[in-house]
Coordinates of C-alpha atoms and ligand atoms in Angstrom, one line a residue:
X17 CA 5.8 27.8 -7.1
X18 CA 6.9 27.6 -10.9
X19 CA 4.2 28.3 -12.6
X20 CA 5.7 28.7 -15.8
X21 CA 6.2 25.2 -15.4
X22 CA 2.7 24.4 -14.3
X23 CA 1.5 26.2 -16.9
X24 CA 4.0 23.6 -19.4
X25 CA 3.1 20.7 -17.7
X26 CA -0.7 21.2 -17.0
X27 CA -1.0 21.2 -21.2
X28 CA -0.3 18.5 -21.4
X29 CA -2.9 16.3 -19.2
X30 CA -5.5 19.7 -20.4
X31 CA -8.8 19.7 -19.7
X32 CA -11.4 19.0 -21.9
X33 CA -13.0 22.4 -22.5
X34 CA -16.0 23.2 -20.1
X35 CA -16.2 20.0 -18.4
X36 CA -17.5 19.6 -14.8
X37 CA -17.1 17.3 -12.1
X38 CA -17.9 17.1 -9.1
X39 CA -15.3 16.2 -5.5
X40 CA -18.5 13.7 -4.5
X41 CA -19.3 11.6 -1.4
X42 CA -15.6 9.5 -2.1
X43 CA -14.2 12.2 -4.5
X44 CA -13.7 12.4 -8.4
X45 CA -15.7 9.4 -10.6
X46 CA -16.9 9.0 -14.2
X47 CA -15.6 7.8 -17.3
X48 CA -11.5 6.6 -16.7
X49 CA -10.9 8.8 -19.8
X50 CA -12.1 12.6 -18.8
X51 CA -10.3 12.1 -15.5
X52 CA -6.9 12.8 -16.5
X53 CA -6.4 16.5 -16.2
X54 CA -8.0 15.5 -12.3
X55 CA -5.5 13.2 -12.0
X56 CA -2.5 15.7 -12.0
X57 CA -4.6 18.5 -10.4
X58 CA -4.7 15.8 -7.2
X59 CA -1.1 16.1 -7.6
X60 CA -1.1 19.3 -7.1
X61 CA -3.4 19.6 -4.4
X62 CA -2.3 17.1 -2.6
X63 CA 1.1 18.5 -2.8
X64 CA -0.6 22.0 -0.2
X65 CA -1.6 20.1 1.6
X66 CA 0.5 18.1 2.4
X67 CA 2.6 21.4 3.2
X68 CA -0.7 23.5 5.6
X69 CA -0.6 19.8 7.5
X70 CA 2.9 19.4 7.3
X71 CA 2.1 15.1 7.1
X72 CA 2.3 12.6 4.1
X73 CA -1.0 12.9 1.9
X74 CA -2.2 10.1 0.1
X75 CA -3.9 10.2 -3.1
X76 CA -6.2 6.5 -4.8
X77 CA -6.6 6.2 -8.1
X78 CA -9.9 3.9 -8.1
X79 CA -13.2 3.5 -9.2
X80 CA -14.7 1.8 -6.0
X81 CA -17.8 0.2 -6.7
X82 CA -18.3 1.4 -10.4
X83 CA -18.1 0.3 -13.9
X84 CA -15.0 -1.0 -15.4
X85 CA -14.9 2.3 -17.9
X86 CA -14.9 4.5 -14.7
X87 CA -12.3 5.6 -12.6
X88 CA -11.5 7.9 -9.9
X89 CA -9.4 10.0 -7.3
X90 CA -10.0 10.3 -3.8
X91 CA -7.5 11.9 -1.3
X92 CA -6.4 10.8 1.8
X93 CA -5.5 12.8 4.7
X94 CA -3.5 12.7 7.8
X95 CA -4.6 10.0 9.7
X96 CA -5.5 8.3 7.0
X97 CA -9.5 9.7 6.8
X98 CA -11.3 11.4 4.0
X99 CA -10.6 14.6 2.8
X100 CA -11.1 17.6 5.7
X101 CA -15.2 19.3 3.2
X102 CA -13.4 23.1 3.1
X103 CA -10.7 21.0 1.5
X104 CA -13.0 18.9 -0.7
X105 CA -13.8 22.4 -2.3
X106 CA -10.6 24.0 -3.9
X107 CA -10.4 19.9 -5.3
X108 CA -14.0 20.9 -7.4
X109 CA -12.8 23.9 -8.1
X110 CA -9.7 22.7 -8.9
X111 CA -10.2 20.1 -11.0
X112 CA -12.7 22.8 -13.0
X113 CA -10.9 25.5 -13.8
X114 CA -9.9 25.8 -17.2
X115 CA -6.8 25.6 -18.5
X116 CA -5.1 29.0 -18.0
X117 CA -7.0 29.9 -14.9
X118 CA -5.6 26.1 -13.3
X119 CA -2.5 28.5 -12.1
X120 CA -4.4 31.2 -10.6
X121 CA -6.6 28.7 -8.6
X122 CA -4.1 27.0 -7.4
X123 CA -2.6 30.1 -6.0
X124 CA -5.9 31.4 -4.7
X125 CA -6.4 28.1 -2.0
X126 CA -2.9 28.6 -1.2
X127 CA -3.8 31.4 -0.1
X128 CA -6.8 31.0 1.3
X129 CA -5.5 27.6 2.7
X130 CA -2.7 29.4 4.3
X131 CA 0.5 26.7 2.8
X132 CA 3.4 27.6 3.8
X133 CA 5.3 26.9 0.5
X134 CA 8.8 26.6 1.6
X135 CA 7.6 23.5 3.5
X136 CA 8.2 19.8 2.1
X137 CA 5.4 17.9 1.5
X138 CA 5.3 13.6 0.3
X139 CA 2.4 12.6 -1.1
X140 CA 2.0 8.4 -1.2
X141 CA -0.6 7.0 -4.0
X142 CA -1.7 3.7 -4.5
X143 CA -4.0 2.4 -7.2
X144 CA -6.6 -0.9 -8.2
X145 CA -6.1 -1.8 -11.1
X146 CA -9.2 -0.9 -13.3
X147 CA -9.8 -2.5 -16.1
X148 CA -8.9 -6.2 -16.9
X149 CA -6.9 -7.3 -19.4
X150 CA -8.5 -8.4 -22.5
X151 CA -9.0 -12.4 -23.1
X152 CA -8.3 -14.1 -26.1
X153 CA -11.3 -13.5 -28.8
X154 CA -12.2 -9.4 -27.5
X155 CA -13.1 -7.9 -30.4
X156 CA -10.7 -4.1 -30.6
X157 CA -11.8 -1.2 -31.6
X158 CA -8.8 1.0 -31.1
X159 CA -5.1 0.4 -32.1
X160 CA -5.3 0.8 -35.9
X161 CA -3.3 -2.1 -36.8
X162 CA -5.1 -4.5 -34.3
X163 CA -6.3 -7.4 -35.8
X164 CA -10.2 -7.6 -34.5
X165 CA -9.8 -10.5 -32.7
X166 CA -6.5 -12.3 -31.1
X167 CA -5.6 -15.5 -30.7
X168 CA -3.3 -16.2 -27.0
X169 CA 0.3 -15.4 -29.1
X170 CA -1.3 -12.2 -30.3
X171 CA -2.4 -12.0 -26.7
X172 CA -0.1 -12.3 -25.0
X173 CA 2.9 -9.1 -27.3
X174 CA -0.2 -7.1 -26.5
X175 CA -0.3 -7.1 -22.7
X176 CA 3.4 -7.1 -22.4
X177 CA 4.3 -3.8 -25.0
X178 CA 1.2 -2.2 -25.1
X179 CA -1.3 -3.2 -22.6
X180 CA -1.6 0.1 -20.2
X181 CA -4.7 0.0 -17.3
X182 CA -6.1 3.2 -16.9
X183 CA -5.1 3.4 -13.5
X184 CA -1.6 3.1 -14.4
X185 CA -1.4 6.2 -17.0
X186 CA -4.1 7.8 -13.5
X187 CA -1.3 7.0 -10.5
X188 CA 1.5 8.7 -14.0
X189 CA -0.7 11.5 -14.2
X190 CA -0.6 11.8 -9.8
X191 CA 3.0 11.4 -9.8
X192 CA 3.5 14.3 -12.4
X193 CA 1.2 16.4 -10.2
X194 CA 3.5 16.0 -7.2
X195 CA 6.9 16.2 -8.3
X196 CA 6.1 20.0 -10.5
X197 CA 5.1 21.7 -7.1
X198 CA 8.6 19.5 -6.3
X199 CA 6.8 17.5 -3.5
X200 CA 7.8 14.0 -2.1
X201 CA 6.3 11.0 -3.7
X202 CA 6.1 7.4 -2.7
X203 CA 4.4 4.6 -5.6
X204 CA 2.7 2.0 -3.5
X205 CA 1.5 0.8 -7.0
X206 CA -1.5 -1.3 -6.9
X207 CA -3.6 -1.9 -3.6
X208 CA -7.0 -1.6 -1.7
X209 CA -8.1 1.5 -0.9
X210 CA -8.0 0.8 2.5
X211 CA -4.4 -0.1 2.6
X212 CA -3.6 2.8 0.9
X213 CA -5.5 4.8 3.9
X214 CA -3.7 2.7 6.0
X215 CA -0.2 3.5 4.8
X216 CA 0.0 7.1 5.2
X217 CA -2.0 6.6 8.6
X218 CA 1.5 4.6 9.3
X219 CA 3.3 7.1 8.1
X220 CA 1.8 9.9 10.4
X221 CA 2.2 7.9 13.5
X222 CA 5.7 7.8 13.0
X223 CA 5.1 4.1 12.3
X224 CA 3.3 4.0 16.3
X225 CA -0.1 2.4 13.8
X226 CA 2.1 -0.6 12.1
X227 CA 5.0 -0.4 9.3
X228 CA 3.8 1.8 6.1
X229 CA 4.6 -1.8 4.2
X230 CA 2.2 -4.0 2.2
X231 CA 4.0 -6.8 4.7
X232 CA 3.0 -4.9 7.3
X233 CA -0.2 -4.0 7.0
X234 CA 0.0 -8.3 6.7
X235 CA 1.7 -9.4 9.6
X236 CA -0.4 -6.8 11.4
X237 CA -3.5 -8.3 10.7
X238 CA -2.9 -11.7 10.4
X239 CA -1.0 -11.2 13.8
X240 CA -4.0 -10.2 15.8
X241 CA -6.4 -12.3 13.3
X242 CA -4.2 -15.7 15.2
X243 CA -4.1 -15.2 17.8
X244 CA -7.7 -14.1 18.5
X245 CA -8.4 -17.8 16.8
X246 CA -5.9 -19.3 18.1
X247 CA -7.7 -20.6 21.7
X248 CA -11.1 -20.8 20.2
X249 CA -12.9 -23.2 21.5
X250 CA -14.7 -24.2 18.2
X251 CA -12.4 -24.7 15.5
X252 CA -14.3 -27.7 13.0
X253 CA -13.3 -27.3 9.8
X254 CA -16.5 -24.9 9.3
X255 CA -15.2 -22.6 10.7
X256 CA -12.0 -22.4 9.3
X257 CA -13.2 -21.8 5.3
X258 CA -15.0 -18.9 3.7
X259 CA -15.7 -18.8 -0.2
X260 CA -14.8 -14.9 -1.6
X261 CA -16.1 -13.0 -4.5
X262 CA -13.6 -10.5 -5.4
X263 CA -15.8 -8.0 -7.5
X264 CA -12.9 -8.9 -10.4
X265 CA -11.3 -6.5 -8.5
X266 CA -7.9 -5.3 -6.6
X267 CA -9.7 -7.4 -3.4
X268 CA -8.3 -11.2 -5.2
X269 CA -5.3 -10.2 -6.2
X270 CA -4.4 -8.8 -2.4
X271 CA -6.1 -11.5 -0.6
X272 CA -4.0 -14.1 -2.3
X273 CA -0.8 -12.0 -1.2
X274 CA -2.0 -12.4 2.7
X275 CA -3.7 -15.9 2.5
X276 CA 0.4 -17.5 3.4
X277 CA -0.5 -15.1 6.5
X278 CA -3.8 -16.4 8.2
X279 CA -3.8 -19.9 6.6
X280 CA -4.2 -21.9 10.2
X281 CA -6.6 -19.6 11.0
X282 CA -8.5 -19.7 7.7
X283 CA -8.9 -21.5 4.4
X284 CA -10.2 -18.5 1.4
X285 CA -11.6 -19.6 -1.9
X286 CA -11.7 -16.6 -4.0
X287 CA -14.5 -16.5 -6.9
X288 CA -14.0 -13.9 -9.3
X289 CA -10.9 -12.9 -8.9
X290 CA -9.9 -11.3 -11.6
X291 CA -9.2 -14.3 -14.5
X292 CA -12.0 -14.0 -16.6
X293 CA -15.0 -10.7 -15.7
X294 CA -15.5 -7.5 -15.6
X295 CA -14.4 -5.4 -12.6
X296 CA -17.9 -4.8 -10.3
X297 CA -20.3 -6.8 -13.0
X298 CA -22.6 -8.9 -12.1
X299 CA -20.5 -9.5 -8.7
X300 CA -19.7 -7.9 -5.6
X301 CA -21.1 -6.6 -3.4
X302 CA -23.0 -3.6 -4.7
X303 CA -24.6 -6.2 -7.1
X304 CA -25.8 -8.6 -3.6
X305 CA -26.6 -5.6 -2.0
X306 CA -28.9 -4.1 -4.1
X307 CA -30.0 -7.4 -6.3
X308 CA -30.1 -9.2 -3.2
X309 CA -29.1 -12.7 -4.8
X310 CA -25.5 -13.8 -4.6
X311 CA -22.8 -13.0 -7.3
X312 CA -21.7 -14.8 -10.8
X313 CA -19.6 -17.2 -10.7
X314 CA -19.8 -18.6 -7.2
X315 CA -20.3 -22.2 -6.9
X316 CA -22.6 -22.5 -3.6
X317 CA -23.3 -24.8 -1.9
X318 CA -26.2 -25.1 1.2
X319 CA -26.0 -23.0 4.6
X320 CA -21.8 -22.5 3.5
X321 CA -20.4 -18.9 4.2
X322 CA -19.7 -17.1 1.6
X323 CA -18.6 -13.2 1.0
X324 CA -18.4 -10.1 -0.9
X325 CA -16.1 -7.5 -1.6
X326 CA -16.3 -4.9 -4.1
X327 CA -13.8 -3.7 -6.3
X328 CA -11.8 -1.4 -4.3
X329 CA -12.2 -3.6 -1.5
X330 CA -13.6 -1.3 1.2
X331 CA -17.8 -3.1 1.6
X332 CA -17.6 -6.6 2.7
X333 CA -21.0 -8.3 2.9
X334 CA -21.8 -12.3 3.6
X335 CA -25.0 -14.4 2.7
X336 CA -25.4 -18.2 2.3
X337 CA -28.1 -20.2 0.8
X338 CA -30.3 -22.7 3.0
X339 CA -30.6 -26.2 2.6
X340 CA -34.0 -25.0 0.3
X341 CA -31.6 -23.0 -1.6
X342 CA -33.6 -19.7 -0.4
X343 CA -30.5 -16.7 -0.9
X344 CA -30.1 -15.2 3.2
X345 CA -28.7 -11.1 2.7
X346 CA -26.0 -10.6 6.0
X347 CA -25.0 -6.9 5.2
X348 CA -23.5 -4.3 6.7
X349 CA -26.4 -4.2 9.7
X350 CA -26.2 -7.6 10.4
X351 CA -22.0 -7.2 11.1
X352 CA -22.4 -3.9 12.8
X353 CA -24.6 -6.3 15.5
X354 CA -22.1 -8.9 16.1
X355 CA -19.4 -7.3 16.5
X356 CA -21.0 -5.0 19.1
X357 CA -22.5 -7.4 20.4
X358 CA -19.2 -9.1 20.2
X359 CA -17.4 -5.9 22.4
X360 CA -19.6 -5.1 24.6
X361 CA -19.7 -9.0 26.1
X362 CA -15.9 -8.5 26.3
X363 CA -16.4 -5.4 27.9
X364 CA -18.4 -6.1 29.8
X365 CA -15.4 -9.0 31.5
X366 CA -12.5 -6.7 31.9
X367 CA -15.2 -3.9 34.1
X368 CA -13.9 -1.0 32.5
X369 CA -17.9 1.8 31.4
X370 CA -15.8 2.6 28.6
X371 CA -18.8 3.8 26.7
X372 CA -20.3 2.0 23.0
X373 CA -22.0 4.0 20.1
X374 CA -23.1 2.7 17.0
X375 CA -23.7 4.6 13.9
X376 CA -25.7 4.3 10.9
X377 CA -27.3 5.4 8.2
X378 CA -31.2 5.8 7.3
X379 CA -30.2 3.0 5.0
X380 CA -30.6 0.3 8.4
X381 CA -32.5 -1.5 8.3
X382 CA -35.4 -0.7 11.0
X383 CA -35.9 -4.1 12.0
X384 CA -30.9 -3.7 13.3
X385 CA -32.2 -0.5 15.1
X386 CA -34.4 -1.6 17.5
X387 CA -32.4 -4.8 17.9
X388 CA -29.8 -2.6 19.0
X389 CA -31.9 -0.6 20.9
X390 CA -33.8 -2.5 22.4
X391 CA -31.9 -5.8 22.8
X392 CA -28.6 -4.5 22.9
X393 CA -28.9 -2.1 24.6
X394 CA -26.7 -0.5 22.7
X395 CA -27.3 4.0 21.6
X396 CA -27.4 4.4 18.1
X397 CA -26.7 7.6 15.8
X398 CA -28.1 8.4 12.3
X399 CA -25.8 10.3 10.2
X400 CA -26.1 11.2 6.1
X401 CA -24.7 8.8 3.9
X402 CA -21.8 8.5 3.1
X403 CA -18.2 6.9 5.3
X404 CA -17.2 10.5 6.2
X405 CA -20.9 11.4 8.2
X406 CA -20.4 7.8 9.8
X407 CA -16.1 8.2 10.7
X408 CA -16.8 11.5 12.1
X409 CA -19.8 10.3 14.6
X410 CA -17.7 7.2 15.5
X411 CA -14.9 9.1 17.3
X412 CA -17.3 11.0 19.8
X413 CA -16.8 7.3 22.0
X414 CA -14.9 5.6 23.3
X415 CA -15.5 2.5 21.2
X416 CA -17.8 3.6 18.2
X417 CA -18.9 0.8 16.0
X418 CA -19.8 2.0 12.5
X419 CA -20.7 0.7 9.6
X420 CA -24.2 1.9 6.2
X421 CA -25.7 -1.1 5.6
X422 CA -23.8 -1.4 2.1
X423 CA -21.0 -2.7 3.9
X424 CA -18.9 0.1 4.3
X425 CA -17.8 0.4 8.0
X426 CA -15.1 -0.3 10.9
X427 CA -14.8 0.2 14.5
X428 CA -13.1 3.7 16.5
X429 CA -11.4 3.2 19.5
X430 CA -10.4 6.5 21.4
X431 CA -6.3 6.5 22.7
X432 CA -8.0 6.8 25.5
X433 CA -9.5 3.4 25.3
X434 CA -6.7 2.3 23.8
X435 CA -4.7 2.8 26.4
X436 CA -6.8 1.7 29.5
X437 CA -7.3 -1.5 27.2
X438 CA -3.6 -1.9 27.3
X439 CA -2.8 -1.2 30.6
X440 CA -5.2 -4.1 31.7
X441 CA -4.3 -6.5 29.5
X442 CA -0.5 -6.3 31.2
X443 CA -2.4 -5.8 34.7
X444 CA -5.2 -7.9 35.6
X445 CA -4.8 -11.1 35.6
X446 CA -6.9 -14.6 34.5
X447 CA -10.7 -14.0 32.8
X448 CA -10.4 -10.3 32.7
X449 CA -6.6 -10.3 31.5
X450 CA -8.0 -12.7 28.5
X451 CA -10.3 -10.5 27.5
X452 CA -8.3 -7.2 27.8
X453 CA -5.8 -8.9 25.3
X454 CA -8.9 -10.2 23.2
X455 CA -9.8 -6.4 23.3
X456 CA -6.0 -5.2 22.1
X457 CA -5.8 -8.0 18.8
X458 CA -9.6 -6.9 18.2
X459 CA -7.8 -2.7 18.0
X460 CA -4.8 -4.3 15.5
X461 CA -7.3 -6.5 13.7
X462 CA -9.6 -2.9 13.2
X463 CA -8.1 -1.0 9.3
X464 CA -9.5 2.2 11.9
X465 CA -8.2 4.3 8.7
X466 CA -11.3 3.2 7.4
X467 CA -13.7 0.9 6.5
X468 CA -11.4 -1.8 5.0
X469 CA -12.9 -5.6 3.3
X470 CA -10.2 -8.2 4.3
X471 CA -9.9 -6.7 8.1
X472 CA -13.7 -6.8 8.1
X473 CA -14.1 -10.3 7.1
X474 CA -11.0 -10.6 9.5
X475 CA -12.5 -9.3 12.3
X476 CA -16.4 -11.4 11.7
X477 CA -14.4 -14.9 11.2
X478 CA -12.7 -15.0 14.3
X479 CA -16.1 -13.7 16.6
X480 CA -17.9 -16.5 14.6
X481 CA -14.7 -18.4 15.7
X482 CA -14.4 -17.8 18.9
X483 CA -18.4 -17.7 19.5
X484 CA -18.7 -20.7 17.8
X485 CA -21.7 -19.5 15.4
X486 CA -23.0 -20.6 12.5
X487 CA -23.9 -18.6 9.7
X488 CA -27.7 -19.7 10.0
X489 CA -27.4 -18.6 14.1
X490 CA -25.5 -14.9 13.6
X491 CA -28.8 -14.0 10.4
X492 CA -31.4 -15.4 13.4
X493 CA -30.2 -12.6 15.9
X494 CA -32.9 -10.2 14.0
X495 CA -35.0 -10.6 11.0
X496 CA -34.6 -8.3 8.5
X497 CA -38.7 -5.5 7.4
X498 CA -38.5 -6.1 3.8
X499 CA -37.5 -3.4 2.2
X500 CA -37.4 -1.9 -1.4
X501 CA -35.3 0.6 -3.3
X502 CA -35.1 2.3 -6.1
X503 CA -34.0 5.4 -8.5
X504 CA -36.0 8.4 -9.5
X505 CA -34.6 10.6 -12.3
X506 CA -35.5 14.0 -11.7
X507 CA -34.0 17.2 -14.7
X508 CA -32.3 18.5 -11.3
X509 CA -32.1 16.4 -8.3
X510 CA -30.3 19.3 -6.3
X511 CA -34.1 20.4 -6.0
X512 CA -34.2 18.1 -2.9
X513 CA -33.2 19.0 0.2
X514 CA -33.5 17.1 3.3
X515 CA -32.5 17.1 6.9
X516 CA -32.2 14.8 10.1
X517 CA -29.7 13.0 8.6
X518 CA -31.7 12.5 5.8
X519 CA -34.9 11.3 7.0
X520 CA -36.5 13.8 6.4
X521 CA -37.3 16.6 2.4
X522 CA -37.0 19.9 3.3
X523 CA -38.0 20.9 -0.5
X524 CA -39.7 20.9 -2.4
X525 CA -42.5 21.7 -0.5
X526 CA -45.6 19.1 0.1
X527 CA -43.2 16.3 -0.4
X528 CA -42.5 15.4 3.0
X529 CA -46.3 16.2 3.7
X530 CA -46.8 13.3 1.2
X531 CA -44.5 10.7 1.5
X532 CA -45.4 11.1 5.3
X533 CA -49.6 10.5 4.1
X534 CA -48.4 7.4 2.1
X535 CA -46.3 5.7 5.1
X536 CA -49.3 5.9 7.3
X537 CA -51.2 3.6 5.5
X538 CA -48.6 0.6 6.0
X539 CA -47.7 -1.2 9.0
X540 CA -44.0 -0.9 10.1
X541 CA -43.0 1.0 7.4
X542 CA -40.5 4.2 6.6
X543 CA -39.6 5.9 3.4
X544 CA -37.2 8.1 2.4
X545 CA -35.5 10.0 0.0
X546 CA -32.8 12.0 -1.4
X547 CA -30.6 12.9 -3.8
X548 CA -27.9 10.4 -4.5
X549 CA -24.1 12.0 -4.4
X550 CA -22.7 9.4 -6.4
X551 CA -25.4 9.3 -9.3
X552 CA -27.6 11.9 -11.6
X553 CA -30.7 10.1 -9.8
X554 CA -32.9 10.5 -6.8
X555 CA -32.6 7.6 -4.3
X556 CA -35.9 5.9 -2.6
X557 CA -35.9 3.8 0.3
X558 CA -39.2 2.5 2.1
X559 CA -39.7 -0.9 4.4
X560 CA -42.9 -2.1 5.4
X561 CA -44.4 -5.5 7.6
X562 CA -44.6 -7.0 3.9
X563 CA -42.1 -7.4 0.4
X564 CA -45.4 -6.7 -0.8
X565 CA -46.0 -3.7 1.0
X566 CA -42.3 -2.5 0.5
X567 CA -42.7 -2.1 -2.7
X568 CA -45.8 -1.2 -3.1
X569 CA -44.2 1.9 -1.1
X570 CA -41.7 2.9 -2.6
X571 CA -43.6 3.1 -6.0
X572 CA -46.0 5.4 -4.6
X573 CA -43.1 7.9 -2.9
X574 CA -41.3 7.3 -6.1
X575 CA -44.6 8.5 -8.3
X576 CA -44.8 11.5 -5.6
X577 CA -41.0 12.5 -6.0
X578 CA -41.7 12.8 -10.3
X579 CA -44.8 14.5 -9.4
X580 CA -43.3 17.1 -7.1
X581 CA -39.5 17.2 -7.9
X582 CA -39.5 18.0 -11.7
X583 CA -39.0 14.0 -12.5
X584 CA -38.2 13.5 -16.2
X585 CA -38.3 10.4 -17.9
X586 CA -40.9 7.6 -17.8
X587 CA -43.4 7.9 -14.8
X588 CA -43.1 5.3 -12.3
X589 CA -46.1 2.5 -11.9
X590 CA -48.3 2.5 -8.9
X591 CA -48.2 -1.4 -7.7
X592 CA -45.2 -3.5 -8.7
Ligands
16G622 C1 -19.8 5.8 -1.5 C2 -20.1 6.3 0.1 C3 -20.6 5.4 0.2 C4 -22.0 5.8 0.2 C5 -22.0 6.0 -1.3 C6 -23.9 6.4 -1.1 C7 -17.3 6.7 0.2 C8 -16.1 5.5 0.7 N1 -18.5 6.1 -0.5 O1 -19.7 5.1 -2.3 O2 -20.0 5.7 1.7 O3 -23.0 4.7 0.5 O4 -21.0 6.3 -2.0 O5 -24.5 6.3 -2.7 O6 -18.1 7.5 1.5 P1 -25.1 7.3 -3.1 O7 -25.0 8.9 -2.7 O8 -25.3 7.3 -4.8 O9 -26.1 6.1 -3.2
MG623 MG1 -15.6 0.8 -2.5

């Protein structure tokens, strides 16, 4: 390790004094202007991780569903999964080391993790564009010579010569980190987060998972999708078109690229494609799920099937307006239900006793859990919030279906299940063969490296087409219990600790008892609180038999949090 070179380069990506960041649920995320040193250092760390695992490691520069001034970075482990927890700690230490201590901290990590520094390293990098180009009429403070507003010619000049999205500069800082430690790299440029996970997985399985190119990704998914939908019984126009809100993010660009690969089976109409609006602003999966209303900028007619991606296209939710103009959200829970019922039917046809499990978090609507367990007879498990926890649990099954209510999710197939299915697709006959072949295509269509809005969308579309289900029929599988989510500001959210997959509070003492007492006063009710992993707040969730009751329970629990966990600012009011 050339410590002098590292010190010298690091000074070009100097850490602002005193800035402390945490590798959270999904990497580092904060204002883009505070991230340069973090990017450089994650380039360094990715090289160490690559040497240690003797594998390609991914670095994704993304703000996910955050506002466009933000950006972020996360590392992708060898099989396309999230970074191992022990390395999350290394990442936090390295990002927070003051400038003069950084080389020593880097050395410490390599010793602690027993990294062989002589080993080669390879890192792949991706980014999604975080700040869209300015539009005519925008005002500018930054470049001093810039006129206050620009006409379109000036705007073009600005685009060509000056405009660099924050993610491009930030990924250059990652590359600086990789090269100073003499790692090799490949820069995929603009990709969705799940596409980068896919690339990492392909590269570390010698292409068995797929070709590690963007075309390879489109070809693999579209082939499986078209085979699944080809002989579909229902092929009316209703099944062939879908409106997609792309959150003004990378999903629009990638779906446009993919459009012609899938056009025989599905025509997509894109909204919030980044030509005007701001990233994740009043649109996208996060907005639609948390506000339970349609995104701005989408024209919806009654009973039309619509969906929203988040900014980096790793989440998806569906929805529609009924004839009375009422909005119906179909979230991750209902997506998991549709997918598991389809998979269960296929398993029945192939007659194999492969086990299937559904993994949810405490946010899963009580009706979905009840439906899965009692009607579909599928075992359901609950983990802490955050994809890595669900992913980990889902690996325990032959077929592990995992979805967060917010639309993050995918399905994992064990090696044994995959081999069995492939064998049946070759050897068996008639209906059994057909079902096995279908399962083979389902395996290819899911991005098993990470939840992926594009891949999930194609799976859902294929299932709806095959089963001849309308969006209303899908929605009618069960009725969500009314629910409410609130946020409470406290002085230190870490005073709240939880157990039982975040469904029970351990500290502060007395809070869980208070929640229990409140829950008892409502019917079909449930409530829990947890410190957010991405914002400086405590989240409150409540559900009950009516919206009014869910609202009032959520308020009462918020008040208990405020009083027992050191609330700051305005006190939540009881009632709604
Ligand atoms: C991150 C997680 C998501 C989780 C959310 C919770 C990944 C890729 N993303 O976005 O799974 O639902 O955080 O946020 O793991 P919260 O802790 O602020 O509620
Ligand atoms: Mg995301």
